[in-house]
Short mmCIF file of C-alpha atoms in Angstrom, two decimals:
data_model
loop_
_atom_site.label_atom_id
_atom_site.label_comp_id
_atom_site.label_asym_id
_atom_site.label_seq_id
_atom_site.Cartn_x
_atom_site.Cartn_y
_atom_site.Cartn_z
CA MET A 1 0.00 0.00 0.00
CA THR A 2 2.84 2.38 0.88
CA TRP A 3 4.51 1.63 -2.47
CA LEU A 4 1.29 2.39 -4.36
CA VAL A 5 0.60 5.65 -2.50
CA GLY A 6 4.19 6.80 -2.97
CA HIS A 7 4.09 6.18 -6.71
CA LEU A 8 0.71 7.88 -7.11
CA LEU A 9 2.26 10.89 -5.39
CA ALA A 10 5.23 10.60 -7.77
CA ILE A 11 2.82 10.90 -10.69
CA GLY A 12 1.45 14.01 -8.97
CA VAL A 13 4.98 15.44 -8.80
CA GLY A 14 5.36 14.86 -12.53
CA ILE A 15 1.99 16.46 -13.29
CA SER A 16 2.97 19.58 -11.36
CA LEU A 17 6.25 19.73 -13.28
CA GLY A 18 4.44 19.41 -16.60
CA LEU A 19 1.89 22.05 -15.65
CA LEU A 20 4.19 24.59 -14.03
CA GLY A 21 7.55 23.87 -15.65
CA GLY A 22 9.22 23.54 -12.25
CA GLY A 23 8.73 23.56 -8.50
CA GLY A 24 7.11 20.16 -8.21
CA SER A 25 10.37 18.27 -7.82
CA VAL A 26 10.79 19.80 -4.36
CA LEU A 27 8.01 17.45 -3.22
CA THR A 28 10.10 14.35 -4.02
CA LEU A 29 12.10 14.34 -0.78
CA PRO A 30 9.15 14.56 1.67
CA ILE A 31 7.32 11.84 -0.28
CA LEU A 32 10.31 9.49 -0.05
CA VAL A 33 10.89 10.24 3.64
CA TYR A 34 7.37 10.54 5.07
CA ALA A 35 5.27 8.47 2.66
CA MET A 36 7.75 5.71 1.77
CA GLY A 37 9.90 5.54 4.90
CA VAL A 38 13.30 6.13 3.25
CA ALA A 39 16.08 7.44 5.52
CA PRO A 40 16.65 11.18 4.89
CA LYS A 41 20.26 10.96 3.66
CA SER A 42 19.43 8.12 1.27
CA ALA A 43 16.28 9.96 0.17
CA ILE A 44 18.30 13.09 -0.67
CA ALA A 45 20.65 11.08 -2.91
CA MET A 46 17.65 9.37 -4.55
CA THR A 47 15.96 12.75 -5.01
CA SER A 48 19.02 13.95 -6.93
CA ILE A 49 18.55 11.11 -9.40
CA VAL A 50 14.82 11.72 -9.80
CA VAL A 51 15.21 15.49 -10.21
CA GLY A 52 18.10 15.12 -12.68
CA ILE A 53 16.38 12.60 -14.95
CA VAL A 54 13.00 14.35 -14.90
CA SER A 55 14.74 17.66 -15.70
CA LEU A 56 16.38 16.07 -18.75
CA PHE A 57 13.02 14.62 -19.71
CA GLY A 58 11.42 18.06 -19.48
CA LEU A 59 14.28 19.51 -21.50
CA LEU A 60 13.35 17.67 -24.71
CA PRO A 61 10.74 20.13 -26.04
CA HIS A 62 12.99 23.08 -25.12
CA SER A 63 16.01 21.64 -26.96
CA ARG A 64 14.03 21.48 -30.19
CA ARG A 65 13.33 25.21 -29.88
CA LYS A 66 17.07 25.95 -29.45
CA GLN A 67 16.49 28.10 -26.35
CA ILE A 68 19.41 26.74 -24.31
CA ASP A 69 22.23 29.25 -23.72
CA LEU A 70 25.34 27.06 -23.70
CA LYS A 71 27.64 29.89 -22.61
CA THR A 72 25.55 30.42 -19.48
CA VAL A 73 25.48 26.66 -18.87
CA LEU A 74 29.29 26.67 -18.99
CA ILE A 75 29.72 29.68 -16.67
CA PHE A 76 26.88 29.23 -14.19
CA GLY A 77 26.67 25.44 -14.52
CA SER A 78 30.35 24.94 -13.70
CA ALA A 79 29.88 26.88 -10.46
CA THR A 80 26.70 25.03 -9.48
CA THR A 81 28.13 21.57 -10.19
CA ILE A 82 31.20 22.32 -8.05
CA GLY A 83 28.89 23.58 -5.31
CA ALA A 84 26.63 20.51 -5.56
CA PHE A 85 29.56 18.12 -5.28
CA LEU A 86 30.96 20.02 -2.29
CA GLY A 87 27.52 20.14 -0.67
CA ALA A 88 27.11 16.38 -1.00
CA LYS A 89 30.58 15.77 0.41
CA LEU A 90 29.81 18.15 3.27
CA ALA A 91 26.70 16.09 4.04
CA GLY A 92 28.99 13.13 4.71
CA PHE A 93 30.45 14.76 7.83
CA SER A 94 28.91 13.64 11.12
CA VAL A 95 28.16 17.22 12.14
CA VAL A 96 25.69 17.48 9.24
CA THR A 97 22.92 15.32 10.66
CA ALA A 98 19.81 14.14 8.83
CA THR A 99 17.79 16.45 11.09
CA LEU A 100 19.86 19.46 10.01
CA GLN A 101 19.45 18.52 6.35
CA MET A 102 15.68 18.21 6.67
CA LEU A 103 15.59 21.55 8.50
CA LEU A 104 17.53 23.20 5.65
CA PHE A 105 15.20 21.53 3.18
CA ALA A 106 12.13 22.92 4.96
CA VAL A 107 13.62 26.43 4.83
CA ALA A 108 14.43 26.02 1.11
CA MET A 109 10.87 24.85 0.53
CA LEU A 110 9.49 27.90 2.33
CA VAL A 111 11.59 30.14 0.07
CA ALA A 112 10.39 28.30 -3.04
CA ALA A 113 6.78 28.68 -1.87
CA GLY A 114 7.35 32.38 -1.29
CA PHE A 115 8.70 32.86 -4.82
CA MET A 116 5.65 31.14 -6.30
CA ILE A 117 3.17 33.10 -4.18
CA VAL A 118 4.53 36.62 -4.59
CA ARG A 119 5.61 36.52 -8.22
CA GLN A 120 3.20 38.36 -10.48
CA PRO A 121 1.49 36.66 -13.45
CA ARG A 122 3.36 37.18 -16.70
CA SER A 123 0.42 38.30 -18.82
CA ASN A 124 -3.16 37.59 -19.78
CA ASN A 125 -2.37 36.43 -23.29
CA SER A 126 -3.68 33.15 -24.67
CA LEU A 127 -2.04 29.94 -23.52
CA GLY A 128 -0.66 29.28 -26.96
CA ASP A 129 1.45 32.43 -26.77
CA ARG A 130 3.33 31.45 -23.60
CA GLU A 131 6.64 30.93 -25.36
CA HIS A 132 6.55 34.50 -26.67
CA GLN A 133 5.76 36.10 -23.32
CA ASP A 134 9.16 37.54 -22.54
CA SER A 135 7.71 40.10 -20.19
CA LEU A 136 10.03 40.35 -17.22
CA SER A 137 7.76 42.55 -15.16
CA SER A 138 8.41 40.30 -12.18
CA TYR A 139 12.12 41.10 -12.23
CA PRO A 140 14.07 44.38 -12.55
CA ARG A 141 16.67 44.63 -15.30
CA PRO A 142 20.28 43.85 -14.36
CA LEU A 143 22.19 46.94 -13.27
CA CYS A 144 25.36 45.48 -11.76
CA LYS A 145 28.74 46.00 -13.37
CA TYR A 146 30.11 42.58 -12.44
CA CYS A 147 27.05 40.39 -12.98
CA TRP A 148 29.16 37.40 -13.98
CA LEU A 149 30.86 37.44 -10.57
CA TRP A 150 27.52 37.49 -8.77
CA LEU A 151 26.34 34.71 -11.10
CA LEU A 152 29.29 32.50 -10.14
CA THR A 153 28.81 33.26 -6.44
CA GLU A 154 25.12 32.40 -6.48
CA GLY A 155 25.91 29.33 -8.59
CA ILE A 156 28.15 27.90 -5.89
CA GLY A 157 25.53 28.67 -3.22
CA VAL A 158 22.65 27.11 -5.16
CA GLY A 159 24.81 24.10 -5.99
CA MET A 160 25.69 23.52 -2.35
CA LEU A 161 22.00 23.69 -1.47
CA THR A 162 21.31 21.04 -4.13
CA GLY A 163 24.04 18.81 -2.77
CA LEU A 164 22.96 19.23 0.84
CA VAL A 165 19.19 18.77 0.51
CA GLY A 166 18.55 17.49 -3.02
CA VAL A 167 16.36 20.34 -4.32
CA GLY A 168 16.82 21.41 -7.92
CA GLY A 169 16.97 25.09 -7.03
CA GLY A 170 15.05 26.27 -10.07
CA PHE A 171 13.28 28.89 -7.92
CA ALA A 172 16.68 30.61 -7.47
CA ILE A 173 18.33 29.70 -10.78
CA VAL A 174 15.73 31.19 -13.14
CA PRO A 175 15.66 34.68 -11.53
CA ALA A 176 19.49 34.65 -11.45
CA LEU A 177 19.71 33.86 -15.15
CA VAL A 178 17.22 36.63 -15.96
CA LEU A 179 18.72 39.24 -13.64
CA LEU A 180 22.42 38.46 -13.89
CA GLY A 181 22.66 36.42 -17.08
CA ASN A 182 20.40 38.79 -19.03
CA LEU A 183 18.46 35.88 -20.58
CA THR A 184 14.86 35.98 -21.74
CA MET A 185 12.42 34.02 -19.59
CA PRO A 186 12.04 31.08 -22.06
CA ALA A 187 15.83 30.84 -22.42
CA ALA A 188 16.30 31.03 -18.64
CA ILE A 189 13.81 28.21 -18.06
CA SER A 190 15.39 25.98 -20.73
CA THR A 191 18.93 26.69 -19.54
CA SER A 192 17.97 26.10 -15.90
CA LEU A 193 16.82 22.56 -16.73
CA VAL A 194 20.30 21.70 -18.04
CA ILE A 195 21.91 23.24 -14.97
CA ILE A 196 19.56 21.39 -12.59
CA ALA A 197 20.41 18.08 -14.30
CA LEU A 198 24.15 18.82 -13.97
CA ASN A 199 23.72 19.77 -10.30
CA SER A 200 21.83 16.57 -9.57
CA GLY A 201 24.50 14.45 -11.23
CA ALA A 202 27.30 16.17 -9.33
CA GLY A 203 25.40 15.83 -6.06
CA LEU A 204 24.79 12.13 -6.67
CA ILE A 205 28.50 11.53 -7.34
CA GLY A 206 29.27 13.26 -4.05
CA TYR A 207 26.88 10.94 -2.17
CA LEU A 208 28.06 7.67 -3.72
CA GLY A 209 30.00 5.59 -1.24
CA HIS A 210 28.58 6.97 1.99
CA VAL A 211 24.80 6.44 1.60
CA SER A 212 22.76 3.43 0.50
CA ILE A 213 20.47 3.88 -2.49
CA ASP A 214 17.43 1.75 -3.33
CA TRP A 215 17.95 1.67 -7.09
CA TYR A 216 14.72 -0.22 -7.80
CA LEU A 217 12.60 2.31 -5.89
CA THR A 218 14.51 5.20 -7.47
CA GLY A 219 13.90 3.84 -10.97
CA SER A 220 10.20 3.14 -10.46
CA PHE A 221 9.65 6.52 -8.77
CA THR A 222 11.40 8.29 -11.65
CA LEU A 223 9.28 6.46 -14.23
CA ALA A 224 6.11 7.44 -12.36
CA ALA A 225 7.21 11.09 -12.23
CA ALA A 226 8.10 11.02 -15.94
CA LEU A 227 4.64 9.62 -16.72
CA GLY A 228 3.09 12.39 -14.67
CA SER A 229 5.11 15.03 -16.53
CA ILE A 230 3.67 13.78 -19.83
CA ILE A 231 0.16 14.12 -18.40
CA GLY A 232 0.98 17.55 -16.99
CA THR A 233 2.44 18.77 -20.28
CA TYR A 234 -0.76 17.72 -22.05
CA LEU A 235 -2.97 19.41 -19.43
CA SER A 236 -0.90 22.61 -19.68
CA LYS A 237 -2.49 23.23 -23.08
CA PHE A 238 -5.81 23.81 -21.34
CA VAL A 239 -4.79 25.30 -17.99
CA SER A 240 -2.97 28.56 -17.26
CA ALA A 241 0.20 27.90 -15.26
CA ASP A 242 0.08 31.46 -13.91
CA ARG A 243 -3.28 30.79 -12.26
CA LEU A 244 -2.07 27.54 -10.74
CA GLN A 245 1.30 28.84 -9.59
CA LYS A 246 0.08 30.84 -6.60
CA TRP A 247 -2.18 28.03 -5.35
CA PHE A 248 0.64 25.53 -5.75
CA GLY A 249 2.83 27.93 -3.77
CA TYR A 250 0.36 27.80 -0.89
CA PHE A 251 0.39 24.00 -1.11
CA LEU A 252 4.20 24.02 -0.91
CA LEU A 253 3.92 26.34 2.09
CA ALA A 254 1.68 23.82 3.84
CA VAL A 255 4.03 20.92 3.07
CA ALA A 256 7.05 22.95 4.20
CA THR A 257 5.28 23.76 7.48
CA PHE A 258 4.51 20.05 7.97
CA VAL A 259 8.17 19.11 7.39
CA LEU A 260 9.36 21.87 9.71
CA VAL A 261 7.01 20.77 12.50
CA ARG A 262 8.06 17.12 12.11
CA VAL A 263 11.74 18.05 12.24
CA LEU A 264 11.34 20.28 15.30
CA LEU A 265 9.21 17.72 17.16
CA ASN A 266 11.77 14.99 16.51
#
């Protein structure tokens, strides 16, 4: 029964990814820990695999549109992958307990929820015109002289967060690519998927050897999430992601509060 519930929730994660283009993967860790009983450190490593593969899966339609900025992947992605590897290695020290990791995850989830709740809708255009909505009204234009330096600095920070708690970090990567990388929103989203996949791979390498991974569960969970993303992508043709984003943000807020309470009580 636990296996079935967990995989139904995995399909839900995929649907949210397909509908919103991101954010849903942050639900993977609490599902593995609280619904399927996986130890937190193992669940974080497994989450890295799920997030990385599903990000590559979601990248396919973007790659055909040639919206990936390879220069930004090289600059920002190199910093995030180094950070992710270091974060995973840091998690191997005894001082970094599973409780601390789950606490950091809950905080990251609260931040992600905040981004989704407060960000303004992009426009009221038809759903078919989403790819052409480059309005960046939610973000100011970059004004810094050394944006590349800030980009590298944030890259290392986001990467370490990925390595420590397994989140993709898209909620921080996309605004950084728009603000500091001067990318359009579609290009930032496409490029972020590549970076998230690289982060997840680097984080996984950092965890190998000091955590146990249930490869069968990881594979089946990933397949369920991939199936859900196909369903979500289809449903996105009929549903406005902007309308769903704020409500999903409140849902993330509720889940983050649940995780935080569980961590503090334990």
